[in-house]
PDB file of C-alpha atoms in Angstrom:
ATOM      1  CA  MET A   1      47.216  20.216  22.287  1.00 95.00           C
ATOM      2  CA  ARG A   2      48.649  19.593  19.167  1.00 98.00           C
ATOM      3  CA  VAL A   3      50.743  16.172  19.371  1.00 98.00           C
ATOM      4  CA  PHE A   4      53.813  15.415  16.779  1.00 98.00           C
ATOM      5  CA  LEU A   5      53.936  11.502  17.352  1.00 98.00           C
ATOM      6  CA  ILE A   6      56.757   9.353  15.810  1.00 97.00           C
ATOM      7  CA  GLY A   7      55.602   6.069  15.990  1.00 95.00           C
ATOM      8  CA  ALA A   8      52.257   6.709  15.607  1.00 95.00           C
ATOM      9  CA  THR A   9      51.875   2.903  13.624  1.00 93.00           C
ATOM     10  CA  GLY A  10      53.798   0.921  16.379  1.00 93.00           C
ATOM     11  CA  GLY A  11      52.443  -1.061  19.278  1.00 94.00           C
ATOM     12  CA  VAL A  12      52.260   1.685  21.553  1.00 97.00           C
ATOM     13  CA  GLY A  13      51.802   4.540  19.333  1.00 96.00           C
ATOM     14  CA  ARG A  14      48.984   3.074  18.155  1.00 96.00           C
ATOM     15  CA  ARG A  15      47.167   3.166  21.241  1.00 97.00           C
ATOM     16  CA  LEU A  16      48.352   6.532  22.331  1.00 98.00           C
ATOM     17  CA  ARG A  17      46.790   7.848  19.036  1.00 98.00           C
ATOM     18  CA  LYS A  18      43.465   6.576  19.319  1.00 97.00           C
ATOM     19  CA  ARG A  19      43.438   7.867  23.321  1.00 97.00           C
ATOM     20  CA  LEU A  20      44.672  11.495  21.896  1.00 98.00           C
ATOM     21  CA  VAL A  21      42.225  11.562  19.369  1.00 98.00           C
ATOM     22  CA  SER A  22      39.446  10.540  21.493  1.00 97.00           C
ATOM     23  CA  ALA A  23      40.343  12.977  24.175  1.00 97.00           C
ATOM     24  CA  GLY A  24      39.990  16.070  21.735  1.00 97.00           C
ATOM     25  CA  HIS A  25      44.061  16.595  20.537  1.00 98.00           C
ATOM     26  CA  GLN A  26      45.203  17.172  16.804  1.00 98.00           C
ATOM     27  CA  VAL A  27      47.415  14.477  16.599  1.00 98.00           C
ATOM     28  CA  THR A  28      49.956  14.368  13.480  1.00 98.00           C
ATOM     29  CA  GLY A  29      51.924  10.802  12.917  1.00 97.00           C
ATOM     30  CA  LEU A  30      54.328   9.600  11.358  1.00 94.00           C
ATOM     31  CA  HIS A  31      54.462   6.529   8.496  1.00 92.00           C
ATOM     32  CA  ARG A  32      56.779   5.163   6.494  1.00 85.00           C
ATOM     33  CA  ARG A  33      54.683   2.864   3.876  1.00 84.00           C
ATOM     34  CA  ASP A  34      51.563   4.591   2.078  1.00 83.00           C
ATOM     35  CA  SER A  35      49.064   1.867   3.360  1.00 85.00           C
ATOM     36  CA  GLN A  36      49.445   3.334   6.941  1.00 91.00           C
ATOM     37  CA  LYS A  37      48.040   6.650   5.603  1.00 93.00           C
ATOM     38  CA  GLU A  38      44.236   5.324   5.256  1.00 92.00           C
ATOM     39  CA  GLU A  39      44.738   3.655   8.949  1.00 94.00           C
ATOM     40  CA  LEU A  40      45.809   7.021  10.884  1.00 96.00           C
ATOM     41  CA  GLU A  41      43.258   9.180   8.588  1.00 95.00           C
ATOM     42  CA  ALA A  42      40.771   6.411   9.989  1.00 95.00           C
ATOM     43  CA  ASP A  43      41.711   7.256  13.497  1.00 96.00           C
ATOM     44  CA  GLY A  44      41.295  11.179  13.153  1.00 97.00           C
ATOM     45  CA  VAL A  45      45.301  11.229  12.548  1.00 97.00           C
ATOM     46  CA  ASP A  46      46.675  13.560  10.651  1.00 97.00           C
ATOM     47  CA  PRO A  47      49.359  11.530   8.860  1.00 97.00           C
ATOM     48  CA  LEU A  48      52.573  12.811   7.375  1.00 96.00           C
ATOM     49  CA  ASN A  49      55.043  10.075   5.427  1.00 94.00           C
ATOM     50  CA  ILE A  50      58.659  10.690   7.286  1.00 93.00           C
ATOM     51  CA  ASP A  51      61.051   7.819   6.488  1.00 90.00           C
ATOM     52  CA  LEU A  52      63.442   7.960  10.030  1.00 90.00           C
ATOM     53  CA  MET A  53      66.114   6.266   8.204  1.00 88.00           C
ATOM     54  CA  ASN A  54      66.033   8.956   4.818  1.00 89.00           C
ATOM     55  CA  THR A  55      65.238  12.229   7.421  1.00 92.00           C
ATOM     56  CA  SER A  56      66.741  15.113   8.436  1.00 95.00           C
ATOM     57  CA  SER A  57      66.538  17.749  11.854  1.00 96.00           C
ATOM     58  CA  GLU A  58      65.745  20.241   9.378  1.00 97.00           C
ATOM     59  CA  ARG A  59      62.872  18.440   7.924  1.00 96.00           C
ATOM     60  CA  LEU A  60      61.987  16.974  11.104  1.00 97.00           C
ATOM     61  CA  ALA A  61      61.613  20.530  12.175  1.00 98.00           C
ATOM     62  CA  GLU A  62      58.906  21.938   9.442  1.00 97.00           C
ATOM     63  CA  ALA A  63      56.717  19.487  10.223  1.00 97.00           C
ATOM     64  CA  MET A  64      56.529  20.417  13.760  1.00 97.00           C
ATOM     65  CA  LYS A  65      56.446  23.917  13.396  1.00 96.00           C
ATOM     66  CA  GLY A  66      53.282  24.906  15.621  1.00 96.00           C
ATOM     67  CA  CYS A  67      52.836  21.823  17.751  1.00 98.00           C
ATOM     68  CA  ASP A  68      53.266  21.476  21.724  1.00 98.00           C
ATOM     69  CA  VAL A  69      54.779  18.153  22.395  1.00 98.00           C
ATOM     70  CA  VAL A  70      56.653  15.593  20.371  1.00 98.00           C
ATOM     71  CA  VAL A  71      56.621  12.491  21.894  1.00 98.00           C
ATOM     72  CA  PHE A  72      59.155   9.622  20.243  1.00 98.00           C
ATOM     73  CA  SER A  73      57.565   5.530  20.739  1.00 96.00           C
ATOM     74  CA  ALA A  74      59.377   4.382  17.661  1.00 92.00           C
ATOM     75  CA  GLY A  75      61.638   1.593  17.386  1.00 82.00           C
ATOM     76  CA  ALA A  76      63.328  -0.633  15.070  1.00 68.00           C
ATOM     77  CA  ALA A  77      61.066  -3.495  17.210  1.00 68.00           C
ATOM     78  CA  GLY A  78      64.346  -6.016  16.044  1.00 66.00           C
ATOM     79  CA  ALA A  79      65.069  -5.183  12.869  1.00 67.00           C
ATOM     80  CA  GLY A  80      68.433  -5.678  12.865  1.00 75.00           C
ATOM     81  CA  VAL A  81      71.258  -3.093  13.492  1.00 80.00           C
ATOM     82  CA  ASP A  82      71.090  -0.610  10.470  1.00 83.00           C
ATOM     83  CA  PHE A  83      67.678   0.193  11.844  1.00 83.00           C
ATOM     84  CA  THR A  84      68.450   0.436  15.285  1.00 86.00           C
ATOM     85  CA  ASP A  85      71.251   2.546  14.973  1.00 87.00           C
ATOM     86  CA  GLY A  86      68.732   4.971  11.855  1.00 84.00           C
ATOM     87  CA  ILE A  87      65.583   5.118  14.313  1.00 88.00           C
ATOM     88  CA  ASP A  88      66.519   4.593  18.017  1.00 88.00           C
ATOM     89  CA  GLY A  89      69.496   6.601  17.443  1.00 93.00           C
ATOM     90  CA  ARG A  90      70.374   8.844  14.782  1.00 94.00           C
ATOM     91  CA  GLY A  91      66.554   9.010  14.610  1.00 94.00           C
ATOM     92  CA  ALA A  92      65.721  10.352  18.301  1.00 96.00           C
ATOM     93  CA  ARG A  93      68.650  12.666  17.921  1.00 96.00           C
ATOM     94  CA  PHE A  94      67.334  13.822  14.502  1.00 97.00           C
ATOM     95  CA  ALA A  95      63.822  14.660  16.791  1.00 97.00           C
ATOM     96  CA  ALA A  96      65.379  16.127  19.455  1.00 98.00           C
ATOM     97  CA  GLU A  97      67.665  18.819  17.809  1.00 98.00           C
ATOM     98  CA  GLY A  98      64.344  19.284  14.787  1.00 98.00           C
ATOM     99  CA  ALA A  99      62.080  20.603  18.323  1.00 98.00           C
ATOM    100  CA  ARG A 100      64.381  22.603  19.350  1.00 98.00           C
ATOM    101  CA  LEU A 101      64.766  24.201  15.578  1.00 98.00           C
ATOM    102  CA  ALA A 102      60.624  24.440  16.285  1.00 98.00           C
ATOM    103  CA  GLY A 103      60.313  25.848  19.495  1.00 97.00           C
ATOM    104  CA  VAL A 104      58.545  22.683  20.389  1.00 98.00           C
ATOM    105  CA  ASN A 105      60.194  22.062  24.199  1.00 97.00           C
ATOM    106  CA  ARG A 106      58.211  19.002  25.372  1.00 98.00           C
ATOM    107  CA  PHE A 107      59.397  16.216  24.677  1.00 98.00           C
ATOM    108  CA  LEU A 108      58.648  12.369  25.696  1.00 98.00           C
ATOM    109  CA  LEU A 109      61.173   9.787  24.549  1.00 98.00           C
ATOM    110  CA  VAL A 110      59.800   5.513  24.943  1.00 97.00           C
ATOM    111  CA  SER A 111      63.533   4.346  25.873  1.00 96.00           C
ATOM    112  CA  ALA A 112      64.646   1.095  27.929  1.00 92.00           C
ATOM    113  CA  PHE A 113      63.941  -0.424  31.468  1.00 90.00           C
ATOM    114  CA  PRO A 114      67.751  -1.077  32.034  1.00 83.00           C
ATOM    115  CA  ASP A 115      67.222  -5.212  33.084  1.00 75.00           C
ATOM    116  CA  ALA A 116      65.325  -5.702  30.046  1.00 66.00           C
ATOM    117  CA  GLY A 117      66.822  -9.337  28.619  1.00 60.00           C
ATOM    118  CA  ARG A 118      67.908  -9.859  32.356  1.00 60.00           C
ATOM    119  CA  GLY A 119      67.754 -14.129  32.871  1.00 58.00           C
ATOM    120  CA  LYS A 120      68.377 -14.744  29.211  1.00 60.00           C
ATOM    121  CA  GLU A 121      71.630 -14.849  27.082  1.00 60.00           C
ATOM    122  CA  PRO A 122      71.560 -11.398  25.256  1.00 62.00           C
ATOM    123  CA  SER A 123      71.895 -11.871  21.672  1.00 68.00           C
ATOM    124  CA  PRO A 124      74.706  -9.071  20.064  1.00 71.00           C
ATOM    125  CA  ASP A 125      71.880  -7.141  18.393  1.00 75.00           C
ATOM    126  CA  PHE A 126      70.591  -6.548  21.467  1.00 77.00           C
ATOM    127  CA  GLU A 127      73.548  -5.558  23.474  1.00 82.00           C
ATOM    128  CA  HIS A 128      73.471  -3.059  20.545  1.00 86.00           C
ATOM    129  CA  TYR A 129      70.040  -2.009  21.061  1.00 84.00           C
ATOM    130  CA  MET A 130      70.718  -1.311  25.045  1.00 87.00           C
ATOM    131  CA  GLN A 131      73.514   0.388  24.307  1.00 90.00           C
ATOM    132  CA  VAL A 132      71.738   2.655  21.478  1.00 91.00           C
ATOM    133  CA  LYS A 133      69.360   3.431  23.627  1.00 92.00           C
ATOM    134  CA  LYS A 134      70.941   4.175  26.739  1.00 94.00           C
ATOM    135  CA  GLN A 135      72.943   6.797  24.345  1.00 95.00           C
ATOM    136  CA  ALA A 136      69.443   8.619  23.151  1.00 96.00           C
ATOM    137  CA  ASP A 137      68.577   9.245  26.911  1.00 97.00           C
ATOM    138  CA  VAL A 138      72.169  10.679  27.554  1.00 97.00           C
ATOM    139  CA  MET A 139      71.448  12.576  24.513  1.00 97.00           C
ATOM    140  CA  LEU A 140      68.360  13.985  25.209  1.00 98.00           C
ATOM    141  CA  THR A 141      69.381  14.390  28.909  1.00 97.00           C
ATOM    142  CA  ALA A 142      71.917  17.021  27.602  1.00 97.00           C
ATOM    143  CA  THR A 143      69.564  19.107  26.052  1.00 97.00           C
ATOM    144  CA  GLU A 144      68.088  22.254  27.647  1.00 96.00           C
ATOM    145  CA  LEU A 145      64.258  20.594  26.659  1.00 98.00           C
ATOM    146  CA  ASP A 146      61.552  19.858  28.768  1.00 98.00           C
ATOM    147  CA  TRP A 147      62.650  16.197  28.500  1.00 98.00           C
ATOM    148  CA  VAL A 148      60.908  13.100  30.121  1.00 98.00           C
ATOM    149  CA  ILE A 149      61.942   9.640  29.902  1.00 98.00           C
ATOM    150  CA  LEU A 150      59.512   6.707  30.186  1.00 98.00           C
ATOM    151  CA  ARG A 151      61.344   2.839  30.452  1.00 97.00           C
ATOM    152  CA  PRO A 152      58.496   0.430  30.727  1.00 96.00           C
ATOM    153  CA  GLY A 153      59.536  -2.716  31.608  1.00 94.00           C
ATOM    154  CA  THR A 154      58.402  -5.987  28.911  1.00 91.00           C
ATOM    155  CA  LEU A 155      55.291  -4.880  26.663  1.00 92.00           C
ATOM    156  CA  ALA A 156      52.555  -7.407  26.589  1.00 93.00           C
ATOM    157  CA  ASN A 157      49.500  -7.296  23.975  1.00 93.00           C
ATOM    158  CA  GLU A 158      46.815  -8.216  26.728  1.00 94.00           C
ATOM    159  CA  ALA A 159      44.435  -5.244  28.480  1.00 94.00           C
ATOM    160  CA  GLY A 160      45.545  -2.787  30.457  1.00 93.00           C
ATOM    161  CA  SER A 161      44.614  -2.250  33.338  1.00 96.00           C
ATOM    162  CA  GLY A 162      44.945   1.817  34.151  1.00 96.00           C
ATOM    163  CA  LYS A 163      47.045   0.868  37.133  1.00 98.00           C
ATOM    164  CA  VAL A 164      50.535   1.183  37.298  1.00 98.00           C
ATOM    165  CA  ARG A 165      53.986   1.157  38.875  1.00 98.00           C
ATOM    166  CA  VAL A 166      56.464   4.471  38.395  1.00 98.00           C
ATOM    167  CA  GLY A 167      59.550   5.368  40.253  1.00 97.00           C
ATOM    168  CA  LEU A 168      62.981   7.032  39.496  1.00 96.00           C
ATOM    169  CA  ALA A 169      64.230   2.894  39.988  1.00 95.00           C
ATOM    170  CA  ILE A 170      61.588  -0.067  40.729  1.00 96.00           C
ATOM    171  CA  PRO A 171      61.734  -3.765  40.350  1.00 94.00           C
ATOM    172  CA  TYR A 172      61.456  -4.407  36.842  1.00 94.00           C
ATOM    173  CA  GLY A 173      57.869  -6.309  35.765  1.00 94.00           C
ATOM    174  CA  THR A 174      55.742  -6.039  32.666  1.00 94.00           C
ATOM    175  CA  VAL A 175      53.514  -3.949  31.760  1.00 97.00           C
ATOM    176  CA  PRO A 176      50.596  -3.995  28.974  1.00 97.00           C
ATOM    177  CA  ARG A 177      51.141  -1.327  25.579  1.00 97.00           C
ATOM    178  CA  GLU A 178      47.931   0.222  26.487  1.00 98.00           C
ATOM    179  CA  ASP A 179      49.207   1.117  29.889  1.00 98.00           C
ATOM    180  CA  VAL A 180      52.205   2.565  28.521  1.00 98.00           C
ATOM    181  CA  ALA A 181      49.757   4.498  26.293  1.00 98.00           C
ATOM    182  CA  ALA A 182      47.957   5.568  28.900  1.00 98.00           C
ATOM    183  CA  VAL A 183      51.094   7.174  30.890  1.00 98.00           C
ATOM    184  CA  LEU A 184      52.283   8.953  28.027  1.00 98.00           C
ATOM    185  CA  HIS A 185      48.553  10.645  27.863  1.00 98.00           C
ATOM    186  CA  SER A 186      48.878  11.312  31.060  1.00 98.00           C
ATOM    187  CA  LEU A 187      51.860  13.049  30.894  1.00 98.00           C
ATOM    188  CA  ILE A 188      51.165  15.113  28.074  1.00 98.00           C
ATOM    189  CA  GLU A 189      48.956  16.308  29.821  1.00 97.00           C
ATOM    190  CA  GLN A 190      50.674  17.182  32.937  1.00 97.00           C
ATOM    191  CA  PRO A 191      53.551  19.273  31.679  1.00 96.00           C
ATOM    192  CA  GLU A 192      54.819  20.084  35.660  1.00 97.00           C
ATOM    193  CA  VAL A 193      56.420  16.967  34.822  1.00 98.00           C
ATOM    194  CA  LYS A 194      59.730  17.246  33.203  1.00 97.00           C
ATOM    195  CA  ARG A 195      63.434  16.586  32.707  1.00 97.00           C
ATOM    196  CA  VAL A 196      62.280  13.463  34.996  1.00 98.00           C
ATOM    197  CA  ILE A 197      63.381   9.731  34.270  1.00 97.00           C
ATOM    198  CA  ILE A 198      60.639   7.309  34.947  1.00 98.00           C
ATOM    199  CA  GLU A 199      60.594   3.779  34.954  1.00 97.00           C
ATOM    200  CA  LEU A 200      57.228   2.054  34.903  1.00 98.00           C
ATOM    201  CA  THR A 201      55.255  -1.618  35.088  1.00 97.00           C
ATOM    202  CA  THR A 202      52.254  -2.547  35.808  1.00 97.00           C
ATOM    203  CA  GLY A 203      51.460  -2.010  39.529  1.00 97.00           C
ATOM    204  CA  GLU A 204      48.101  -0.835  41.969  1.00 97.00           C
ATOM    205  CA  GLN A 205      48.225   3.585  41.326  1.00 97.00           C
ATOM    206  CA  VAL A 206      45.942   4.991  38.982  1.00 98.00           C
ATOM    207  CA  VAL A 207      47.843   6.404  36.198  1.00 98.00           C
ATOM    208  CA  GLU A 208      46.712   9.932  36.455  1.00 97.00           C
ATOM    209  CA  GLU A 209      48.004   9.663  40.098  1.00 97.00           C
ATOM    210  CA  ALA A 210      51.112   7.854  39.470  1.00 98.00           C
ATOM    211  CA  VAL A 211      52.457  10.827  36.820  1.00 98.00           C
ATOM    212  CA  ALA A 212      51.009  13.038  39.100  1.00 97.00           C
ATOM    213  CA  GLY A 213      52.800  12.072  41.691  1.00 96.00           C
ATOM    214  CA  MET A 214      56.428  12.378  39.866  1.00 97.00           C
ATOM    215  CA  ALA A 215      56.094  16.268  39.146  1.00 95.00           C
ATOM    216  CA  ALA A 216      57.789  15.936  42.843  1.00 93.00           C
ATOM    217  CA  PHE A 217      60.634  14.621  40.916  1.00 93.00           C
ATOM    218  CA  SER A 218      61.068  16.952  38.002  1.00 89.00           C
ATOM    219  CA  GLY A 219      64.132  19.335  37.178  1.00 78.00           C
ATOM    220  CA  ARG A 220      63.486  23.011  36.869  1.00 63.00           C
TER     221      ARG A 220
END
């Protein structure tokens, strides 16, 4: 498959691109800084220099042509309101519209668990981030794309276990970035799972089986 990966240099994206290339998929990975090009090439990824803060749906559509699936795992990562609006907000909207224009029906969006930050005093920037992520979810569900919205719990850098808990609504928890990448990989290879919002934490079910089980909830 040809995968268009937005967020290829992020914590989840780095892990996902390696998995996909190892599995024989062709990956185009977006990057913003020139220094990131070499690391993408070293992993067997076709690098593409596009800054989500300064792009358009038409520019992305041109780059997406011929791809089978778009994965959006980019995020502002606490860089402030302007970057949240530009990447998590407009960037997601441009990407979804770009996929439509390019005829790429499959679109996976990494979103945010609705319970994120519970038990802590949220900052105004965090509240804004959560609002923008929800708006992106709403935007995507209104399209005709074969979308999947993945809402992982608190992300951890520890080694993945390959076992997760997924569902339409599950208790809040943590999940290693490696396991988030594994779930995205499995979603790419199981296109029958579509038009569904999936919450994700660490659990006891093997990733592939957990993802396959979500087909029963998929929209038509």
